[in-house]
XYZ file of C-alpha atoms in Angstrom:
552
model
C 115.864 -74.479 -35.605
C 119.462 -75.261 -36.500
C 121.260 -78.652 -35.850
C 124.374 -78.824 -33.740
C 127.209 -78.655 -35.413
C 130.168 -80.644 -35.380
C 129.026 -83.986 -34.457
C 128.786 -86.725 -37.084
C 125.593 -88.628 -38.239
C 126.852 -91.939 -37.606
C 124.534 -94.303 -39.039
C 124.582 -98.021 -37.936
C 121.493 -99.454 -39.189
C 117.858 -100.068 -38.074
C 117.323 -102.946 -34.959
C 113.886 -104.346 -34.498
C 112.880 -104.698 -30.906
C 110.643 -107.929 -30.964
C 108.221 -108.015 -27.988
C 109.578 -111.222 -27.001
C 113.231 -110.063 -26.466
C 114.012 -108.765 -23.218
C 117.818 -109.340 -23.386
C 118.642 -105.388 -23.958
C 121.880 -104.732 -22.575
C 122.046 -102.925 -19.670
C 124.632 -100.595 -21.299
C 121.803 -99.799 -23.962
C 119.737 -97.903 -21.696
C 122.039 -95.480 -20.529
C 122.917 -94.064 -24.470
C 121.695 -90.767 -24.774
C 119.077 -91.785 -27.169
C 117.413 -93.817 -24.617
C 117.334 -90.428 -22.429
C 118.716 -90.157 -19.079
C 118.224 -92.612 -16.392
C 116.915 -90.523 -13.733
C 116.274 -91.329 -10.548
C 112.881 -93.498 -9.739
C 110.597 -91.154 -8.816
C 108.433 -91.798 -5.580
C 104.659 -91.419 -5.377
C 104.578 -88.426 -3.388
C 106.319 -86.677 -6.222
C 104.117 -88.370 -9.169
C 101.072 -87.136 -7.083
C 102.453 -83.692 -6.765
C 103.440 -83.666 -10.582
C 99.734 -84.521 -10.929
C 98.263 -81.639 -8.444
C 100.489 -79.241 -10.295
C 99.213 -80.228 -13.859
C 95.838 -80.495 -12.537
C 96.049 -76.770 -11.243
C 97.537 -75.859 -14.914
C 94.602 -77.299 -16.794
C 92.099 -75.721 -14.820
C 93.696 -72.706 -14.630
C 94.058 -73.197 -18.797
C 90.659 -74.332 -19.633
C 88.711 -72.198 -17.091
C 87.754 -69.374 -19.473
C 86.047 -72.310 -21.765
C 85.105 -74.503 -18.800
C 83.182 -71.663 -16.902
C 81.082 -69.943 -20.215
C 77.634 -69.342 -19.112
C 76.352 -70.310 -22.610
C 76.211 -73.900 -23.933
C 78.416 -73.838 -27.277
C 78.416 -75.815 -30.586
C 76.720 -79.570 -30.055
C 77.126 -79.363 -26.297
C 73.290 -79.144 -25.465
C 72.776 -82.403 -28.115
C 75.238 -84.172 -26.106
C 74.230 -83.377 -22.815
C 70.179 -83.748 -23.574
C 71.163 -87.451 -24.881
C 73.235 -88.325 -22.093
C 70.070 -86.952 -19.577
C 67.786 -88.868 -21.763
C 69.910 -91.906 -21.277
C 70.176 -91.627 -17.698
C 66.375 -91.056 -17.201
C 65.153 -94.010 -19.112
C 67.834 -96.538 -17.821
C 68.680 -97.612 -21.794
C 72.465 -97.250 -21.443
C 73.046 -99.312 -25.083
C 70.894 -97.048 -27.321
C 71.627 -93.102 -27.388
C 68.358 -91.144 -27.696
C 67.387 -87.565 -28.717
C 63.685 -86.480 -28.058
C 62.798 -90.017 -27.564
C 64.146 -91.180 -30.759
C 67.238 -93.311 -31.459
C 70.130 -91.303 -32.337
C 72.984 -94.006 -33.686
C 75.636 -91.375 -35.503
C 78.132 -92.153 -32.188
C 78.802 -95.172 -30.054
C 77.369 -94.359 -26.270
C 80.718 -94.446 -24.814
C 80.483 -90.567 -24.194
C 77.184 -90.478 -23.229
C 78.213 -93.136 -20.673
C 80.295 -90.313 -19.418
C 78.030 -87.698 -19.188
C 75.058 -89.706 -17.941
C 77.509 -90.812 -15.010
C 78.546 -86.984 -14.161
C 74.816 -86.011 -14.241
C 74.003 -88.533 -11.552
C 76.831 -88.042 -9.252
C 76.863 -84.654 -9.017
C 73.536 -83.178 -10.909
C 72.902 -81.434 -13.717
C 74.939 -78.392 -15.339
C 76.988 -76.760 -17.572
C 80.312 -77.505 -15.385
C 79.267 -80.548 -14.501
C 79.228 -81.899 -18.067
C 82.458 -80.041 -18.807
C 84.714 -81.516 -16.504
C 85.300 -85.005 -18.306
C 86.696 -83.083 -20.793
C 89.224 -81.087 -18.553
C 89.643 -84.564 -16.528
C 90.537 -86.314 -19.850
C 93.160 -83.480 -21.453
C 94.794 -83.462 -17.556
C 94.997 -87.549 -17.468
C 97.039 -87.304 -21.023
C 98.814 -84.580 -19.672
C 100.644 -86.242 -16.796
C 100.873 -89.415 -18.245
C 102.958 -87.930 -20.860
C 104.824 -85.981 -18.243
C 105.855 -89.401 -16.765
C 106.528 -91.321 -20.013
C 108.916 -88.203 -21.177
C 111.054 -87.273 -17.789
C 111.315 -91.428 -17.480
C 113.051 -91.379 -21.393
C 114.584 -88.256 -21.485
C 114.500 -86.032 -18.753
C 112.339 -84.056 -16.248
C 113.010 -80.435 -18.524
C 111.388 -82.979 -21.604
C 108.267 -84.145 -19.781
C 107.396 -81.109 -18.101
C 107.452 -78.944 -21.690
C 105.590 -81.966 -23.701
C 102.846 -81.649 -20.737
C 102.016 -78.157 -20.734
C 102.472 -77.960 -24.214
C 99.851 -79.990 -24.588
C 97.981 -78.167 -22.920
C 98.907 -75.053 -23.804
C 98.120 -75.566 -27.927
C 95.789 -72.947 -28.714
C 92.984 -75.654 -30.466
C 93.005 -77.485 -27.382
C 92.314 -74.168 -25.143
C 89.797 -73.648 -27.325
C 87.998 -76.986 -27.816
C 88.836 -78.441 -24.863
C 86.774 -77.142 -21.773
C 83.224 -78.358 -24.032
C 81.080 -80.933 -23.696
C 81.847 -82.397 -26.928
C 82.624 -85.839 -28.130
C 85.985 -84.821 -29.365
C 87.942 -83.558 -26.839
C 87.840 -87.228 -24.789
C 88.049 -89.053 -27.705
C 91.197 -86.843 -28.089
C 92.455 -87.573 -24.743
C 91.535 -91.626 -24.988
C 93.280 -92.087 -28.682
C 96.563 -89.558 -27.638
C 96.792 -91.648 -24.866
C 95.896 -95.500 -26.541
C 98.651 -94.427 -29.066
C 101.276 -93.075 -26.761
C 100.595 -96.285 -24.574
C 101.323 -98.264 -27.322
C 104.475 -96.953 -28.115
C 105.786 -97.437 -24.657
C 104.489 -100.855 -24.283
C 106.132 -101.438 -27.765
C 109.434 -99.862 -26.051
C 109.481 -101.755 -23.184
C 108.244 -104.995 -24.829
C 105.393 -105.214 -22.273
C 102.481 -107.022 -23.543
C 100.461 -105.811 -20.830
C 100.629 -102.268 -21.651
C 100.376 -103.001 -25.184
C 96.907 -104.663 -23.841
C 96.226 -101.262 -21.678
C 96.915 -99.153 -24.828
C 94.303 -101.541 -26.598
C 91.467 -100.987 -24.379
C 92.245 -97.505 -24.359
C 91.928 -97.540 -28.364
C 88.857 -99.196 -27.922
C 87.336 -96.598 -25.498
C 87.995 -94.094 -27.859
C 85.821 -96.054 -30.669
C 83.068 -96.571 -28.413
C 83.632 -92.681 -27.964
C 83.839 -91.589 -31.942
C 84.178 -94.934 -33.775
C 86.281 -95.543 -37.069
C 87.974 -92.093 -36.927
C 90.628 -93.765 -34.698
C 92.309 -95.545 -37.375
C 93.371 -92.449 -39.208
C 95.428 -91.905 -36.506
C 96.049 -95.436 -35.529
C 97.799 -95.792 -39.500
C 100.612 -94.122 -38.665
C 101.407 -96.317 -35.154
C 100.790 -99.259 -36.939
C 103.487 -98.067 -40.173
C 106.081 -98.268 -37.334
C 105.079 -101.079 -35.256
C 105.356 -103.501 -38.107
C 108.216 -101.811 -39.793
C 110.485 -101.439 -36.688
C 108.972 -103.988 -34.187
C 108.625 -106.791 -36.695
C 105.797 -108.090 -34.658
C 102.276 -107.486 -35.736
C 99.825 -109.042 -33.073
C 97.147 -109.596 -34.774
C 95.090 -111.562 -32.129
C 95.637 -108.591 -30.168
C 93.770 -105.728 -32.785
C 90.970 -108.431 -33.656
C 90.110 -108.915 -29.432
C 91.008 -105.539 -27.972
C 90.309 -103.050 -30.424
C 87.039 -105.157 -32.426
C 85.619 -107.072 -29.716
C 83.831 -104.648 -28.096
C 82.649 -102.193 -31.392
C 81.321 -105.583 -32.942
C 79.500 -106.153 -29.749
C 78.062 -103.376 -29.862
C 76.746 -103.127 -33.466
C 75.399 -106.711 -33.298
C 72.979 -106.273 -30.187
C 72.212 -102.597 -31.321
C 71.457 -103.956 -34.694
C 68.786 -106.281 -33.129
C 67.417 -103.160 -31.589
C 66.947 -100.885 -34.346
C 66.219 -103.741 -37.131
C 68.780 -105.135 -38.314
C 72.667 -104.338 -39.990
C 71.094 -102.917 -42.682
C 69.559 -100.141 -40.986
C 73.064 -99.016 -39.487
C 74.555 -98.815 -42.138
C 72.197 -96.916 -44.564
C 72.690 -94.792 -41.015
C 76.180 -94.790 -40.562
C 76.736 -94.118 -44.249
C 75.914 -90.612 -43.985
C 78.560 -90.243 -41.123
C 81.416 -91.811 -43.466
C 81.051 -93.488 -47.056
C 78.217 -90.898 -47.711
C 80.669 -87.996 -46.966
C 83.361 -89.719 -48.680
C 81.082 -90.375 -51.736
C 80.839 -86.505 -51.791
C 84.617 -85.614 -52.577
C 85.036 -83.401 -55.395
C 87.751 -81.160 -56.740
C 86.783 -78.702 -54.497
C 87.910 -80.745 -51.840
C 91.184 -81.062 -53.532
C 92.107 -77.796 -53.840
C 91.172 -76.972 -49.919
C 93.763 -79.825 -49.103
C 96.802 -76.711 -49.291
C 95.117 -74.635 -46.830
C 94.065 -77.087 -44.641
C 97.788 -78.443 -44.364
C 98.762 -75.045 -43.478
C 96.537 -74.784 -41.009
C 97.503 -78.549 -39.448
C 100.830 -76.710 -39.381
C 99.441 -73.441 -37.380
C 97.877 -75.787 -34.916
C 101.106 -77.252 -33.535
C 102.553 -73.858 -33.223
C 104.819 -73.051 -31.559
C 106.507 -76.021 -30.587
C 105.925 -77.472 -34.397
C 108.871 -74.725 -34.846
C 111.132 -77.557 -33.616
C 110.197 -79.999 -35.918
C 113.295 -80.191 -37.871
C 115.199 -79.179 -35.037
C 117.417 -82.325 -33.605
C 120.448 -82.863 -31.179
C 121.644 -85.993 -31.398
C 124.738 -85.803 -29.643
C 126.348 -88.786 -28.121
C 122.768 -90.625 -29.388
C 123.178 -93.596 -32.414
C 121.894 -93.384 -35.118
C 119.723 -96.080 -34.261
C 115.639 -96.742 -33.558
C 115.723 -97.761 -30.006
C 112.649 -97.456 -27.750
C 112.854 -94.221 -27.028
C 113.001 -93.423 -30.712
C 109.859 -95.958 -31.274
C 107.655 -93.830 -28.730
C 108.750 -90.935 -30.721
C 107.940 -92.185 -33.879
C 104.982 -93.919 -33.386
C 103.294 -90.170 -31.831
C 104.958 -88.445 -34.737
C 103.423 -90.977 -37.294
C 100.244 -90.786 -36.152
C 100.254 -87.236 -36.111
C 100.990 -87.489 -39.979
C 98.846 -89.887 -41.047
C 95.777 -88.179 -39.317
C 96.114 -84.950 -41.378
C 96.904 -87.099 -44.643
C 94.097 -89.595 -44.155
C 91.785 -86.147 -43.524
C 92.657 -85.242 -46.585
C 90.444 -87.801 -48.048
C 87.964 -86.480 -46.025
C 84.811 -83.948 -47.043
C 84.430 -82.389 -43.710
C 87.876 -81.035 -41.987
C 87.465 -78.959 -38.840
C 89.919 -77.537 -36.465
C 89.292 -80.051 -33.630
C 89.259 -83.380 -35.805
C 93.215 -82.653 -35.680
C 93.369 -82.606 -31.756
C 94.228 -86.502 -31.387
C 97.587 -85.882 -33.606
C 98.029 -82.134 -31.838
C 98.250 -84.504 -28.682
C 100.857 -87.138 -29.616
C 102.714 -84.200 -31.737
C 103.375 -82.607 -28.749
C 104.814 -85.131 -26.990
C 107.086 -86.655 -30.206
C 108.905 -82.857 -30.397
C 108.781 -82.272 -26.190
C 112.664 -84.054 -26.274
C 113.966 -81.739 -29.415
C 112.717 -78.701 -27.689
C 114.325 -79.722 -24.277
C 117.770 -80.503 -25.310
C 117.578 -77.280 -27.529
C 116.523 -75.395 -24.202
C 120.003 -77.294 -22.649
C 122.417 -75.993 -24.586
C 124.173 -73.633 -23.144
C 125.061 -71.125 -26.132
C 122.695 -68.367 -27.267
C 120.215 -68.720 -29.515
C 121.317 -68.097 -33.078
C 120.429 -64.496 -34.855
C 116.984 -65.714 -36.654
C 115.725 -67.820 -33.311
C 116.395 -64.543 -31.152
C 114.334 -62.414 -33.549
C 111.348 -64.792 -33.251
C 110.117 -62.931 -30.647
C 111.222 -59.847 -31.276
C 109.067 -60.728 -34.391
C 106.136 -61.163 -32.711
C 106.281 -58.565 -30.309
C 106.521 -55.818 -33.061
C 103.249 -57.047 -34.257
C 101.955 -57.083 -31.139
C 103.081 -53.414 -30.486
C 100.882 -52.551 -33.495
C 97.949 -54.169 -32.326
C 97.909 -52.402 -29.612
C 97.374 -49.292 -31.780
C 94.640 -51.295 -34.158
C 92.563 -53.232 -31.478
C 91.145 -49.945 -30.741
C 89.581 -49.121 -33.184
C 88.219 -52.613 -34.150
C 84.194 -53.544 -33.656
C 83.582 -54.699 -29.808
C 84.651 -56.629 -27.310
C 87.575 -57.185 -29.586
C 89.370 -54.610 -27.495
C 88.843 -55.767 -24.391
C 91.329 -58.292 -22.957
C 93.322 -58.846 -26.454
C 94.839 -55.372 -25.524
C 96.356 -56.916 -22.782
C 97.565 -59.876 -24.315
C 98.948 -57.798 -26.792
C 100.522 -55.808 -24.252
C 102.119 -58.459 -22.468
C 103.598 -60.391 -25.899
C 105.166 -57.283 -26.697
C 106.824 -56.573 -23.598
C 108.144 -60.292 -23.069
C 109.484 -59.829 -26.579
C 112.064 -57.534 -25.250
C 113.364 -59.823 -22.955
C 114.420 -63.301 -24.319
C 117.924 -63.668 -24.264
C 118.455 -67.415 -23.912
C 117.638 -70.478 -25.060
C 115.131 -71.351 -22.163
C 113.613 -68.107 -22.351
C 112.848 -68.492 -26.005
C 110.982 -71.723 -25.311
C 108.918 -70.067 -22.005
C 107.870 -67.457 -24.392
C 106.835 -70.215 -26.598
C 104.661 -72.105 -23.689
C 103.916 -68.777 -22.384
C 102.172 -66.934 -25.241
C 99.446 -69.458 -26.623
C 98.749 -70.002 -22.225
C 97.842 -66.424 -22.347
C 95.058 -66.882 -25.079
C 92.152 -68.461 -23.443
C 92.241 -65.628 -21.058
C 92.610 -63.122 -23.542
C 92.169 -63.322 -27.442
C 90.105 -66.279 -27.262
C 87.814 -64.844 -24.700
C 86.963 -61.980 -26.460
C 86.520 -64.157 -29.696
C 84.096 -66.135 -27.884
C 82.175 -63.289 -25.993
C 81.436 -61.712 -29.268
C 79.879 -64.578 -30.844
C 77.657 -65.279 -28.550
C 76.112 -61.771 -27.536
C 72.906 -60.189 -28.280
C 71.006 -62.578 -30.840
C 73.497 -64.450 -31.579
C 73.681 -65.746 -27.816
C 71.557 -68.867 -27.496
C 70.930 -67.617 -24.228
C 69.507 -64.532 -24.918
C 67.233 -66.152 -26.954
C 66.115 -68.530 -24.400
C 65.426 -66.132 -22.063
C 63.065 -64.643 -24.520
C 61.393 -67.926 -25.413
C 60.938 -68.853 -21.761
C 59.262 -65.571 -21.209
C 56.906 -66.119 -24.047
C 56.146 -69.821 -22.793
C 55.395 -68.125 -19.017
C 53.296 -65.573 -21.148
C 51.273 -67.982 -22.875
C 50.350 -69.837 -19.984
C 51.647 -72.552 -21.748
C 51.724 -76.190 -20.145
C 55.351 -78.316 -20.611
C 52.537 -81.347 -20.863
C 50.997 -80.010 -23.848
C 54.358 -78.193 -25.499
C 56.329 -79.645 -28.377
C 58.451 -79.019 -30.913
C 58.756 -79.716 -34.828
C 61.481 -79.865 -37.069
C 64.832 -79.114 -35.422
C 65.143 -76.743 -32.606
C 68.824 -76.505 -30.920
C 69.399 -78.269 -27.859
C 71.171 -75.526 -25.942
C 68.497 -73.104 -26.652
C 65.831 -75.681 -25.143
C 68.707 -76.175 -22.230
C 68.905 -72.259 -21.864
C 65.271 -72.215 -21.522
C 65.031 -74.878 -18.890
C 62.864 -77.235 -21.503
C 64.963 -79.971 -21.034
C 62.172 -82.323 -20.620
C 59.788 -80.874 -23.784
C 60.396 -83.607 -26.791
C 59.034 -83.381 -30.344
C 59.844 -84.801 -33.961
C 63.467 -83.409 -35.034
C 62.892 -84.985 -38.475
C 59.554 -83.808 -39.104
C 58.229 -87.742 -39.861
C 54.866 -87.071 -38.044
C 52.227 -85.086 -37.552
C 52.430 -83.018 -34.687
C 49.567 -83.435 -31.987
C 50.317 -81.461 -28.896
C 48.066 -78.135 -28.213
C 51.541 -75.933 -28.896
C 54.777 -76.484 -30.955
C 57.781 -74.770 -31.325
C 59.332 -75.089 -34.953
C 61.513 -72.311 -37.228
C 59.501 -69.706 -39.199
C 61.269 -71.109 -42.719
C 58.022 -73.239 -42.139
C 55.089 -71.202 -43.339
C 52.187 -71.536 -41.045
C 50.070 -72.785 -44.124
C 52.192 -75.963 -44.983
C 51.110 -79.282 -43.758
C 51.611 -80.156 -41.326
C 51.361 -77.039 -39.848
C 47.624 -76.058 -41.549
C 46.223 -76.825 -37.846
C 48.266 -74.299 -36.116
C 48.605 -70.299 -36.077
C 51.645 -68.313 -34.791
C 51.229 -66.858 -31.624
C 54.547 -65.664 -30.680
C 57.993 -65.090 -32.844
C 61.308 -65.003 -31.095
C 64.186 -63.848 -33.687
C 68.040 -64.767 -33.308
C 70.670 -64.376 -35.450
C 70.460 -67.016 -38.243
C 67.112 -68.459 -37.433
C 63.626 -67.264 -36.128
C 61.492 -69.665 -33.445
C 57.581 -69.313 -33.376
C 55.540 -70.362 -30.887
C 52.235 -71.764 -32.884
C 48.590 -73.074 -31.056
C 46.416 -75.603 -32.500
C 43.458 -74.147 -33.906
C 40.792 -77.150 -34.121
C-alpha cells in the first residue's frame, strides 16, 4: 500500500522507556503515535465488545467446531485427557495406560476439566479452543481501541479471527490452537506491560508464557526471541529474575518430580530428544531448499491484512519508539523470529505459524485503520485488488463444475459472492471489509468442502468405525477380553465407542487378550502374532484393521 505523501520523516532518535520511569509527560500521550485518547470505556460496553466477539468466533469456527468426525490428533488428545481424568494422575499424561511425556499436561488439564463439567464429546473438547482464540480476540480489541482507536481494535480482532489458518485449525481439539491463544496473548501482554511500565502485567504476561509451555513446551521461545530483541534493545531493562521465576519455575517443576516418576532425567531426555534435538539432528539440504516455499507460504497465511505490511501513516506521529510503537514491535518481532527460527526446524506445518499469525495481526490492525481513515480513494492498483480477485472468482464459477465432488458444492457460492463484492469497492473502508470479509466466508464455504471431501467414504474415520463396531457386535466380542497391538488411531477407537479398550501402541509385549485389533502390514504369521488368526478385515483408505482371535 502506498505511504502518504507530503509529510516528512522526521527522525529524532530512539528513547528507552525503563520500567522504573513513570515521569512520561502528560503531553506525550496525546501524540498521534501514542493513538488517540479515547474516552474510558465502561464495563457494560467491554462486556458487550466481548458478547459481540464471542458471537463472531462461534459464528467463525462453527463449521470446524461442529464436524461430526474427530480430525488429525484430536482423538490422542482427548483419550489422554479421559485417561487422566479417570485415574486421578493429573502430573503424568497417559495413552492406553502407558506414559506419554512428548507434551507438558497443561492441555490435558484442560480437556480433563471440560470432560468432567460437562461430559464427554466432540464439542465439548472443542470449545477451549474457540474459548482461547475469543479471549485473545477481545483482549486485543481492548489493548488496540485503548492505543489507537476503536476502527484499530475492532479490525486487529476479527482479523484475527478471520485468518484463514486459524478458521481452519482453530475449532480442534489440538494442542496448538491454545497454546496459540496463551503465547499471542503472554507476548502481547508483555508488550503492554512493557508500555505502560507495569511490572504487574509484565508478571501476568509471564504466567501466561508459562501456561503456554506447560501447554507445548520450548516452542515458545521461537516466538518469545523476537519480544525479547526489543525489550532489551528499546526498554534497556532485562529482568532477569523475572524469566528465571515466571517463565522456568514451573517447567523445572515439572520435569524434576516427573523425572522421579518415569526414572530419572535421563529418561526424558533420550524422550524429549526425538521431539527437538532428534529432529534438529535430522536437517539436511533438503530442508534448506524448502525454506523459500515455506516463507511464501508464512506470507499467504497473514493474507490479507499482511498486504499492509509496508503500508504506514505516520502523520503528525515522531519518529520515535514510544509505547505504542513497543507493543507494535514486540508482536511484529515475534512474528519474525517464529518463521526464521522454523527455519531451523525439520518439521514446518501450517499451524506451528498460528502464535506469530496472532500477534501479526494485531502489530498491522493500526496501519490498516488509519489507511481505512483517509478520506481519498484508494489509489489505481489498491482498487483493482478486488477487481483482481473477483475475475478469478468469476472463472471459478465456470471450473468448480466440472471439478471431482463436493468441490462444487458451497465453493460455488463463495465464489459467487467474491465476485459480486468485487464490483463494488469504491473506498478505502470498503477495500478493507472485503479484506475481513472474504477469508470470513471460507470456513463456511471453501474450507468446508475441503474438509467434507477428505473425510468421506474410507477415508472418513467414521465410516470406518462404524464398520469395526459392527464387526465387534458380530463377533460377540467382549470389551474385557478386546485389545489392540501396534498403533490403532484414537479417533477411530473414539468413533467406535472403544474408548475404554487399551493395548500396546509400541508393540513391546506380547499380546494376551482372547482378541486384538492391529493393521494388516502385520502378517498373521509374525510373532507375536503366531497365536492369533484373522477373523475380520475392515479396509480404509491408507491402512487396513483386522480383527484377529487367539487360537491356543
Amino acid at each position: 500500500m502506498e505511504a502518504r505523501r507530503g509529510q516528512p520523516d522526521i527522525q529524532r532518535g530512539e528513547e528507552a522507556i525503563p520500567i522504573e520511569d513513570r515521569s512520561e509527560p502528560e503531553s506525550q500521550a496525546s501524540k498521534v503515535g501514542d493513538g488517540p485518547s479515547p474516552a474510558p470505556q465502561s464495563m457494560i460496553s467491554r462486556l458487550g465488545a466481548g458478547a459481540i466477539l464471542l458471537l463472531v468466533t462461534v459464528s467463525i469456527l462453527w463449521p470446524r467446531l461442529s464436524r461430526p468426525e474427530w480430525q488429525g490428533t484430536e482423538g490422542r488428545r482427548v483419550q489422554i485427557a479421559h485417561e487422566m481424568l479417570e485415574s486421578g494422575d493429573w502430573l503424568v499424561p497417559s495413552l492406553n495406560g502407558e506414559p506419554t511425556l512428548t507434551k507438558p499436561p497443561f492441555y490435558y488439564w484442560v480437556l480433563a476439566g471440560s470432560e468432567s463439567l460437562f461430559g464427554f464429546g466432540r464439542l465439548q473438547a472443542r470449545v477451549p479452543s474457540v474459548i482461547g482464540f475469543w479471549l485473545f480476540a477481545w483482549f486485543a480489541l481492548e489493548v488496540l481501541r485503548r492505543r489507537f482507536g476503536s476502527l484499530a481494535g475492532w479490525i486487529g480482532a476479527v482479523g484475527v479471527l478471520t485468518a484463514p489458518s486459524i478458521t481452519y485449525h482453530g475449532g480442534y481439539a489440538e494442542i496448538d490452537p491454545m497454546f496459540s491463544a496463551l503465547c499471542g496473548a503472554s507476548l502481547l501482554g508483555l508488550g503492554v506491560g512493557l508500555a505502560e511500565r507495569s511490572r504487574p502485567r509484565i508478571l501476568i504476561a509471564g504466567a501466561l508464557g508459562a501456561l503456554a509451555m506447560l501447554t507445548k513446551g520450548p516452542p515458545y521461545f521461537l516466538f518469545f526471541a523476537g519480544a525479547l530483541l526489543v525489550w532489551v534493545r528499546h526498554c534497556r531493562a532485562f529482568a532477569l529474575h523475572w524469566f528465571l521465576l515466571v517463565l522456568l519455575t514451573p517447567i523445572l517443576i515439572w520435569v524434576f518430580v516427573l523425572a522421579e516418576r518415569v526414572g530419572g532425567i535421563s529418561s526424558l531426555l533420550e524422550l524429549w530428544k526425538s521431539e527437538t534435538v532428534g529432529r534438529a539432528a535430522g536437517y539436511g539440504w533438503k530442508h534448506v531448499l524448502l525454506g523459500v516455499p515455506f516463507v511464501l507460504g508464512a506470507f499467504a497465511q497473514v493474507l490479507p491484512l499482511g498486504l499492509w505490511t509496508f503500508w504506514e501513516h505516520r502523520g503528525a506521529r515522531e519518529a520515535r519508539v514510544n509505547g505504542s510503537e513497543v507493543i507494535l514491535r514486540i508482536c511484529s518481532a515475534s512474528a519474525i523470529s517464529g518463521v526464521l527460527l522454523l527455519l531451523l526446524s525439520t518439521g514446518r506445518p501450517a499451524r506451528y505459524l498460528m502464535p506469530g499469525l496472532l500477534v501479526f495481526c494485531t502489530a498491522v490492525a493500526p496501519a490498516v485503520a488509519a489507511y481505512a481513515s483517509l478520506r481519498r480513494p484508494p489509489s489505481r492498483w489498491q482498487a483493482s485488488i478486488p477487481r483482481v480477485v473477483g475475475a478469478l472468482a468469476a472463472i471459478a464459477l465456470f471450473v468448480l463444475p466440472w471439478l471431482r465432488s463436493p468441490l462444487p458444492g458451497s465453493s460455488f457460492w463463495w465464489a459467487l459472492i467474491i465476485a459480486l463484492l468485487g464490483l463494488r469497492v469504491r473506498t478505502r473502508p470498503q477495500l478493507v471489509a472485503y479484506a475481513l470479509l472474504v477469508p470470513a466466508l471460507l470456513p463456511w464455504t471453501a474450507l468446508n468442502d475441503r474438509v467434507e471431501r477428505s473425510t468421506r467414504g474410507v477415508r472418513s474415520a467414521h465410516e470406518v468405525a462404524v464398520a469395526l463396531r459392527a464387526e465387534v457386535r458380530r463377533l460377540g466380542i467382549d470389551e474385557g477380553e478386546l485389545a489392540f497391538f501396534g498403533h490403532v488411531p484414537n479417533d477411530v477407537m473414539l468413533h467406535a465407542d472403544l474408548l475404554e479398550v487399551f493395548g500396546d501402541e509400541f508393540r513391546a509385549r506380547v499380546p494376551k487378550t482372547r482378541w486384538i485389533i492391529h493393521e494388516a502390514t502385520w502378517n498373521d504369521q509374525d510373532a507375536p502374532l503366531d497365536r492369533y488368526r484373522c477373523r475380520a478385515r475392515v479396509r480404509a483408505h491408507k491402512r487396513t484393521l483386522v480383527l484377529s482371535e487367539r487360537i491356543d
